[in-house]
One Martini backbone bead per residue (centre of mass of N, CA, C, O) as a GRO file, in nm:
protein
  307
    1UNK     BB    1  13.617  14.151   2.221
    2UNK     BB    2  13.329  14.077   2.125
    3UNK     BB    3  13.366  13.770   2.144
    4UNK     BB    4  13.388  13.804   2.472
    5UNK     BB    5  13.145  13.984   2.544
    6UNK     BB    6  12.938  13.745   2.417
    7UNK     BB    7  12.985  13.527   2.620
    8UNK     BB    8  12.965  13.659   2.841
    9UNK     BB    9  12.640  13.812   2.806
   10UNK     BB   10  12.514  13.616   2.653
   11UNK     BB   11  12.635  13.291   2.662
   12UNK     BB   12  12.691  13.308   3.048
   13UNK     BB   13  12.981  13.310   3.083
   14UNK     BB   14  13.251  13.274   3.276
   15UNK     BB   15  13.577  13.385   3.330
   16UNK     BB   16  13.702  13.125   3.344
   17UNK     BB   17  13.579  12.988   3.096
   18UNK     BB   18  13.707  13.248   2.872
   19UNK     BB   19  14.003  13.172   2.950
   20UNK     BB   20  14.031  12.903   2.822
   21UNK     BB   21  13.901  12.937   2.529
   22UNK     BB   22  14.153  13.161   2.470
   23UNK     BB   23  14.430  13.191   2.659
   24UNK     BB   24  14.376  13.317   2.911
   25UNK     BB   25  14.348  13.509   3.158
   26UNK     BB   26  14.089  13.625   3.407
   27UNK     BB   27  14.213  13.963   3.417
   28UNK     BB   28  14.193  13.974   3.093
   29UNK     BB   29  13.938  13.963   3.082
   30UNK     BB   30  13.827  14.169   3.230
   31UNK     BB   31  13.966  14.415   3.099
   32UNK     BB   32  13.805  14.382   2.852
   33UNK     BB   33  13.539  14.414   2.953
   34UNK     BB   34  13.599  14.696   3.053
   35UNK     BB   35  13.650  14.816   2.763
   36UNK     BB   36  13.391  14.762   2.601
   37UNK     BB   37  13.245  14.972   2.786
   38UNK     BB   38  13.469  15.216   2.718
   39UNK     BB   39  13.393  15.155   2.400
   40UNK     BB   40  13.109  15.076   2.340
   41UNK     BB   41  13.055  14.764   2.285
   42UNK     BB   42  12.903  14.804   2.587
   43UNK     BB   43  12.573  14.817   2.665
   44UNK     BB   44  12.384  14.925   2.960
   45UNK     BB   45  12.025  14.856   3.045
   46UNK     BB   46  11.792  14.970   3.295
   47UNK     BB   47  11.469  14.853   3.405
   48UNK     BB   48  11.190  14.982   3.525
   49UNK     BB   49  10.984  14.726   3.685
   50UNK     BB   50  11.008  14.894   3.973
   51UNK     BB   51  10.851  15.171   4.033
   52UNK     BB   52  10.866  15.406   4.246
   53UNK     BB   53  10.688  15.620   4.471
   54UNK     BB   54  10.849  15.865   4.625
   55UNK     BB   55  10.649  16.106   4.717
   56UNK     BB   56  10.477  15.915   4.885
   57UNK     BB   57  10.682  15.791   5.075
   58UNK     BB   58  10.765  16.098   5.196
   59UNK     BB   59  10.476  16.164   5.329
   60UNK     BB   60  10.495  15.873   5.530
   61UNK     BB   61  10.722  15.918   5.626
   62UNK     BB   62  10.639  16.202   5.807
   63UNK     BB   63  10.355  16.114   5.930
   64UNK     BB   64  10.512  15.806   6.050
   65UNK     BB   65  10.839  15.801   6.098
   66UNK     BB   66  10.944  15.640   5.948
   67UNK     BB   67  11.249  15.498   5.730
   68UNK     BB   68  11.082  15.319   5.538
   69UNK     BB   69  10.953  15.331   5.195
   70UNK     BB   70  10.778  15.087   4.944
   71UNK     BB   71  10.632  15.175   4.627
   72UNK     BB   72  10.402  15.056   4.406
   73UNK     BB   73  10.362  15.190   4.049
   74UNK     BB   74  10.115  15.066   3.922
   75UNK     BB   75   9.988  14.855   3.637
   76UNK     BB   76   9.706  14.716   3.549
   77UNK     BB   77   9.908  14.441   3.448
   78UNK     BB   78   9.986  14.421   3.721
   79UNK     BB   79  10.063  14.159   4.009
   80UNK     BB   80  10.066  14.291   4.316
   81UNK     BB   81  10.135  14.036   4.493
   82UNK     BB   82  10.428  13.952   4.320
   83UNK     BB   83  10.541  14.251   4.276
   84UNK     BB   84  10.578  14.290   4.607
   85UNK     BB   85  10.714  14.044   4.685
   86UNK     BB   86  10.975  14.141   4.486
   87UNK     BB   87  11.026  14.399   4.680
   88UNK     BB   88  11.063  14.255   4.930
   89UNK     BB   89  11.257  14.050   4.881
   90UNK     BB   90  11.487  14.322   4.791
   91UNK     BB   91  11.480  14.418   5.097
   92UNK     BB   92  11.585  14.190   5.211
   93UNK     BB   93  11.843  14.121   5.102
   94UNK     BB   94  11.987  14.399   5.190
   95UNK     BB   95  11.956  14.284   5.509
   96UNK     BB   96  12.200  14.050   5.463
   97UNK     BB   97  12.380  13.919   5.730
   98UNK     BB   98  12.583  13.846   5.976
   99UNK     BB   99  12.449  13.697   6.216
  100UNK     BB  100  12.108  13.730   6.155
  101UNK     BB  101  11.788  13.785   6.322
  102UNK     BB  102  11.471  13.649   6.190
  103UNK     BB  103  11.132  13.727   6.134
  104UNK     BB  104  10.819  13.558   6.074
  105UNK     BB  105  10.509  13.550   5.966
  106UNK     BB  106  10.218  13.546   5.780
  107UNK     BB  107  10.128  13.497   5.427
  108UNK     BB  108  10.120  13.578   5.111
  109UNK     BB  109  10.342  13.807   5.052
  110UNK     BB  110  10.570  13.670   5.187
  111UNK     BB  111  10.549  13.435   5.013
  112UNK     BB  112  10.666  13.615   4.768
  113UNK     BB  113  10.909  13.706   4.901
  114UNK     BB  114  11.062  13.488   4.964
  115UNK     BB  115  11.093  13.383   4.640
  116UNK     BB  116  11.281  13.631   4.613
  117UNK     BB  117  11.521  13.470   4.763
  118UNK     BB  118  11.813  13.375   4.714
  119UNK     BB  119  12.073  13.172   4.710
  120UNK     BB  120  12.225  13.169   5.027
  121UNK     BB  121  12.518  13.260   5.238
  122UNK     BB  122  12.469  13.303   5.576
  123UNK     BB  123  12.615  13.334   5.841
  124UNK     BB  124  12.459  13.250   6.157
  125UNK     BB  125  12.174  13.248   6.097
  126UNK     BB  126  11.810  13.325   6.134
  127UNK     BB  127  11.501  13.208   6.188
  128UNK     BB  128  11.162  13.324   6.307
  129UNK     BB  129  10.856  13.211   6.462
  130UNK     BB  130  10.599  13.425   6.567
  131UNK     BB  131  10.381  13.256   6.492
  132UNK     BB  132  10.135  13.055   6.528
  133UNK     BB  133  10.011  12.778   6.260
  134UNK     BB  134   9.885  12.495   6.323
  135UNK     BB  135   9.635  12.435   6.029
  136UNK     BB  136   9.640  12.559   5.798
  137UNK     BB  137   9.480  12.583   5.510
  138UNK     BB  138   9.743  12.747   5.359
  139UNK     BB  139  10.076  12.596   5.427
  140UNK     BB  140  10.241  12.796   5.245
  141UNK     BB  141  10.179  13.068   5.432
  142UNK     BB  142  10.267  13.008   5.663
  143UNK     BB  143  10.497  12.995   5.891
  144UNK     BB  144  10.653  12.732   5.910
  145UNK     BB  145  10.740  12.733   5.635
  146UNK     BB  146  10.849  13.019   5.549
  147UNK     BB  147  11.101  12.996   5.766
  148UNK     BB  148  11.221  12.742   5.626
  149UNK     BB  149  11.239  12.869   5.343
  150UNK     BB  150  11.422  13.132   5.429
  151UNK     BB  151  11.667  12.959   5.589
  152UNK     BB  152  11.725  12.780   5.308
  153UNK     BB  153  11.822  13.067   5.134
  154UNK     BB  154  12.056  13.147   5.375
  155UNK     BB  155  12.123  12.872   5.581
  156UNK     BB  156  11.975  12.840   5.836
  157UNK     BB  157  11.816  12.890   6.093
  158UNK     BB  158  11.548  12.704   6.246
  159UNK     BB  159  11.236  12.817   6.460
  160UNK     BB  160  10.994  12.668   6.517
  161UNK     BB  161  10.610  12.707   6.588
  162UNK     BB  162  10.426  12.418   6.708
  163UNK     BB  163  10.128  12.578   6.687
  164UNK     BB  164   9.861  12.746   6.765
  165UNK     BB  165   9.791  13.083   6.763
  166UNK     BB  166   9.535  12.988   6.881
  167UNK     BB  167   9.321  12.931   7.165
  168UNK     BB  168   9.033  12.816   7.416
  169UNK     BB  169   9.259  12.918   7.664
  170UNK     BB  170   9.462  13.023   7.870
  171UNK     BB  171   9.558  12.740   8.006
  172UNK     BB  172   9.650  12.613   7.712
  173UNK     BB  173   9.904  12.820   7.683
  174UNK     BB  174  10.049  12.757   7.979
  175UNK     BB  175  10.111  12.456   7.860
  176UNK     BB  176  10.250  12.516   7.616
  177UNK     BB  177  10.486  12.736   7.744
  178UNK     BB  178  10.636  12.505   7.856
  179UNK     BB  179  10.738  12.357   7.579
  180UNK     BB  180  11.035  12.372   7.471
  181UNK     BB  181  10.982  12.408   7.171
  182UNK     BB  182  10.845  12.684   7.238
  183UNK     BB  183  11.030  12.828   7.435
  184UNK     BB  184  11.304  12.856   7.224
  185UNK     BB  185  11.140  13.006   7.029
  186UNK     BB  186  11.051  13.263   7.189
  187UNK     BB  187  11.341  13.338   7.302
  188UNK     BB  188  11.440  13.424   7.034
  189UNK     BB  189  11.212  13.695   6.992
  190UNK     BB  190  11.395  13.886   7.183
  191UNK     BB  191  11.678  13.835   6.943
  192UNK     BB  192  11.591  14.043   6.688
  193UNK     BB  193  11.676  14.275   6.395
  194UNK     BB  194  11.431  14.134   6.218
  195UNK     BB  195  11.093  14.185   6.056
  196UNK     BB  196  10.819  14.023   5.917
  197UNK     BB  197  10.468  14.131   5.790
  198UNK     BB  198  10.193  14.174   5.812
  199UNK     BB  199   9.831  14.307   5.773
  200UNK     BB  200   9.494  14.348   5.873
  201UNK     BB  201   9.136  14.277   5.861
  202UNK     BB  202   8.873  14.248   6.094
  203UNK     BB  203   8.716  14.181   5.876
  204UNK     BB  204   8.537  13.879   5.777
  205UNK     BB  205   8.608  13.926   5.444
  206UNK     BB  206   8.981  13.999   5.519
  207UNK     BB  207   9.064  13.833   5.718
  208UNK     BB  208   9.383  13.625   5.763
  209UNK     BB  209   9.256  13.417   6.025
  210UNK     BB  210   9.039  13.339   5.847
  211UNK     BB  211   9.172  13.242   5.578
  212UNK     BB  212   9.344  13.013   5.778
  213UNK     BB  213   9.152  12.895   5.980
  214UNK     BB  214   9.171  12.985   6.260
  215UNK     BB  215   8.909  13.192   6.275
  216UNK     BB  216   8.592  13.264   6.266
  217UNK     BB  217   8.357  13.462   6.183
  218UNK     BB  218   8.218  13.520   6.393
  219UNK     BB  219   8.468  13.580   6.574
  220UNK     BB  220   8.527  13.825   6.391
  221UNK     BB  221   8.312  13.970   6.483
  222UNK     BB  222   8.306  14.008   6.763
  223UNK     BB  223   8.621  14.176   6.771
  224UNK     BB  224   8.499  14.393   6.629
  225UNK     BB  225   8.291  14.488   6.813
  226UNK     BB  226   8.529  14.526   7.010
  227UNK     BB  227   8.711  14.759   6.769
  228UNK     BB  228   8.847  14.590   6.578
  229UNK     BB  229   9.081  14.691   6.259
  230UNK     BB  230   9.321  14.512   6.322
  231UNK     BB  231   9.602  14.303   6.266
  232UNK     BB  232   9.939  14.145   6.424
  233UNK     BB  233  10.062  13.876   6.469
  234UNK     BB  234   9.715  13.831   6.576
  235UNK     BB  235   9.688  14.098   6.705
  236UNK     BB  236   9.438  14.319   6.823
  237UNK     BB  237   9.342  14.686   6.677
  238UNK     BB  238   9.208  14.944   6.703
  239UNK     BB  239   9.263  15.319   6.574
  240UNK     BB  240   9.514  15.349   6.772
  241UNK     BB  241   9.722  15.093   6.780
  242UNK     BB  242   9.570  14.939   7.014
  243UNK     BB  243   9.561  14.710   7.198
  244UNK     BB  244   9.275  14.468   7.315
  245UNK     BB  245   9.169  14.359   7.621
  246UNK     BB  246   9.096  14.068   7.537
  247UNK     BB  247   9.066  13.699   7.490
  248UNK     BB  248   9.197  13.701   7.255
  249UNK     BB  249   9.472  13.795   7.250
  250UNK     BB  250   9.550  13.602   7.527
  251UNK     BB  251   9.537  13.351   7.313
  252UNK     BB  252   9.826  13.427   7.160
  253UNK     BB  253  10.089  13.223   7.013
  254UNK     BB  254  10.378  13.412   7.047
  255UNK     BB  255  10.499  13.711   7.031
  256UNK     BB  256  10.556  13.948   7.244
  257UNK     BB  257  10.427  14.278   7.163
  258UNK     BB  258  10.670  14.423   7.304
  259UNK     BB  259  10.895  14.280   7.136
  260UNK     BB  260  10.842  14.330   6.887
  261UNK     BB  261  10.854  14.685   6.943
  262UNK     BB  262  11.202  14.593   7.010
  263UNK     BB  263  11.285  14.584   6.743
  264UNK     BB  264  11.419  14.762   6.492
  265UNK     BB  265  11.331  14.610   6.203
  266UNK     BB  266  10.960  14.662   6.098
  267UNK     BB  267  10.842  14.483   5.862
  268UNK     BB  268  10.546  14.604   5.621
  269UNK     BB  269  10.351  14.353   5.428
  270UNK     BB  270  10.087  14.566   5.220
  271UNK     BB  271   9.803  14.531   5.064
  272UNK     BB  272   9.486  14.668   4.988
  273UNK     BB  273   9.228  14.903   5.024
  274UNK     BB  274   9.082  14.731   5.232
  275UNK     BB  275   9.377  14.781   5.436
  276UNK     BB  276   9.398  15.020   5.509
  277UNK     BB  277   9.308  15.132   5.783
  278UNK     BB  278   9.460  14.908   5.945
  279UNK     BB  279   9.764  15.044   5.798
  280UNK     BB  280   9.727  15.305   5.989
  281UNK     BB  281   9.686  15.215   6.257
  282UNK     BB  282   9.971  15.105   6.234
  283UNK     BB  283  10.098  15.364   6.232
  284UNK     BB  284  10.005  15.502   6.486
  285UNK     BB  285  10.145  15.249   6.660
  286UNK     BB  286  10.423  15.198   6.603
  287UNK     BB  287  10.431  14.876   6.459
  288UNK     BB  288  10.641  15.011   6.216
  289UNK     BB  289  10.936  15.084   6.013
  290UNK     BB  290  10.833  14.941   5.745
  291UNK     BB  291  10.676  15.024   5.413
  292UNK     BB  292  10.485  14.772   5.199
  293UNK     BB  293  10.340  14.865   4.861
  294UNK     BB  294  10.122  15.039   4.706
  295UNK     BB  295   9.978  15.297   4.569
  296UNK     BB  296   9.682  15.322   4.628
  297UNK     BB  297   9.665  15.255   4.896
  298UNK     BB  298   9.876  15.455   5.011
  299UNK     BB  299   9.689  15.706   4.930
  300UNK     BB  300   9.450  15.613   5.135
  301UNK     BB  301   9.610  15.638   5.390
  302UNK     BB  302   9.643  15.915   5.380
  303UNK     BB  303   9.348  16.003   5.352
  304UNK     BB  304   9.268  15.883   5.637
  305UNK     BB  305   9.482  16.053   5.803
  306UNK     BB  306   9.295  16.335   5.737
  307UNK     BB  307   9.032  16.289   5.929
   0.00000   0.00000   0.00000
């Protein structure tokens, strides 16, 4: 019984490779395996590596009507956005099934989020590129990238938004709007069971518009001067979570904003306290019904919500 725990557990051999060694059928493998645990010969010991801080998290959702909050309980030495992107990674993990059509916008957090799920076969599956980002400065983090490697370790379809985010005119966007391949994935949009984001601060020091080189700073500080607090999948909002009927907007290549709003399960992955305030407004504008983020960041959005 030792001899095949051990192979089991430690030498990490299949139980049919383990039933040939020992000249065992498959299910005697098994039912030792399960005797070993119930002799004690086997104990297994689960180490919470990603503890969730469960009362910020019901504060939260109670606050802002949310589904579903998943808080990273920091330590000093912890990675936070490696860390964050592997509690989304197992968090989209756990909502995969047959037939599911997915949506992702772009960011550093997704990028992290994706790397952390595993190689899967899910039947019938998709993934959309929620927002345009053709040119991006940092094209691993991009949406077209990430889309693309989400459907590859789950096996789906992919459909890519090969375009700009954002352009100089409207009239340069319904002409986008035209393109076969770019009508086809929009129209996918409309069609979505779950999305992922990000949420970002129209600070022009923290946009992640200026930092994938969408947007320069400059166009960044017109866009807050007239109110905007954060973005999502491009589109900016204002203090109460309301789009801003500015000129950036409608400028914006990607899903449109009622469609987003009309997904059943729409996951926002944020974190770090300069993001606090877009990520308040962004919840109260009840634009995402699932938050996932870090202890600290959690705390400061309480405490501005409280103002």
């Amino acid at each position: 019984m030792t001899a095949i725990a051990r192979r089991y557990y430690i030498d990490g051999l299949s139980q049919q490779e383990i039933a040939v060694e020992f000249g065992i059928s498959r299910p005697t493998v098994s039912n030792i395996l399960k005797k070993c645990r119930e002799l004690g010969i086997v104990t297994i010991k689960i180490e919470e590596y990603f503890p969730y801080s469960t009362s910020l998290g019901d504060e939260l959702k109670g606050r802002f009507a949310l589904e579903d909050v998943l808080i990273l309980s920091a330590s000093p030495d912890q990675s936070i956005t490696q860390d964050v992107g592997s509690i989304a990674g197992e968090y989209a993990t756990s909502l995969l099934k047959e037939g599911i059509k997915i949506g992702i916008s772009w960011g550093t957090s997704l990028y992290h989020m994706v790397q952390n799920i595993p190689q899967l076969t899910i039947k019938h599956s998709s993934v959309v590129q929620l927002s345009g980002g053709f040119g991006a400065a940092l094209p691993q983090y991009d949406g077209s990238e990430l889309a693309r490697e989400f459907s590859k370790r789950i096996g789906g379809t992919y459909y890519p938004l090969q375009c700009p985010v954002i352009v100089n005119d409207v009239v340069v966007k319904e002409y986008l709007l035209k393109e076969l391949g770019i009508r086809e994935t929009l129209q996918q949009t409309k069609h979505l069971d779950v999305a992922f984001v990000g949420i970002s601060s129209n600070d022009p020091n923290q946009s992640a518009m200026v930092r994938a080189g969408f947007i320069s700073e400059g166009e960044a500080k017109e866009i807050q001067s007239a109110g905007a607090v954060g973005h999502i999948c491009g589109y900016s909002y204002d203090k109460q979570g309301k789009l801003l009927d500015i000129s950036y907007n409608h400028r914006i290549i990607g899903i449109n904003f009622d469609d987003f709003l009309a997904i059943p399960k729409r996951v926002g992955v944020a974190y770090g306290i300069k993001k606090a305030e877009a990520i308040k407004c962004s919840l109260q504008g009840k634009h995402i019904t699932t938050l996932i983020t870090d202890e600290i960041t959690a705390k400061q959005v309480l405490k501005l919500s409280e103002k």
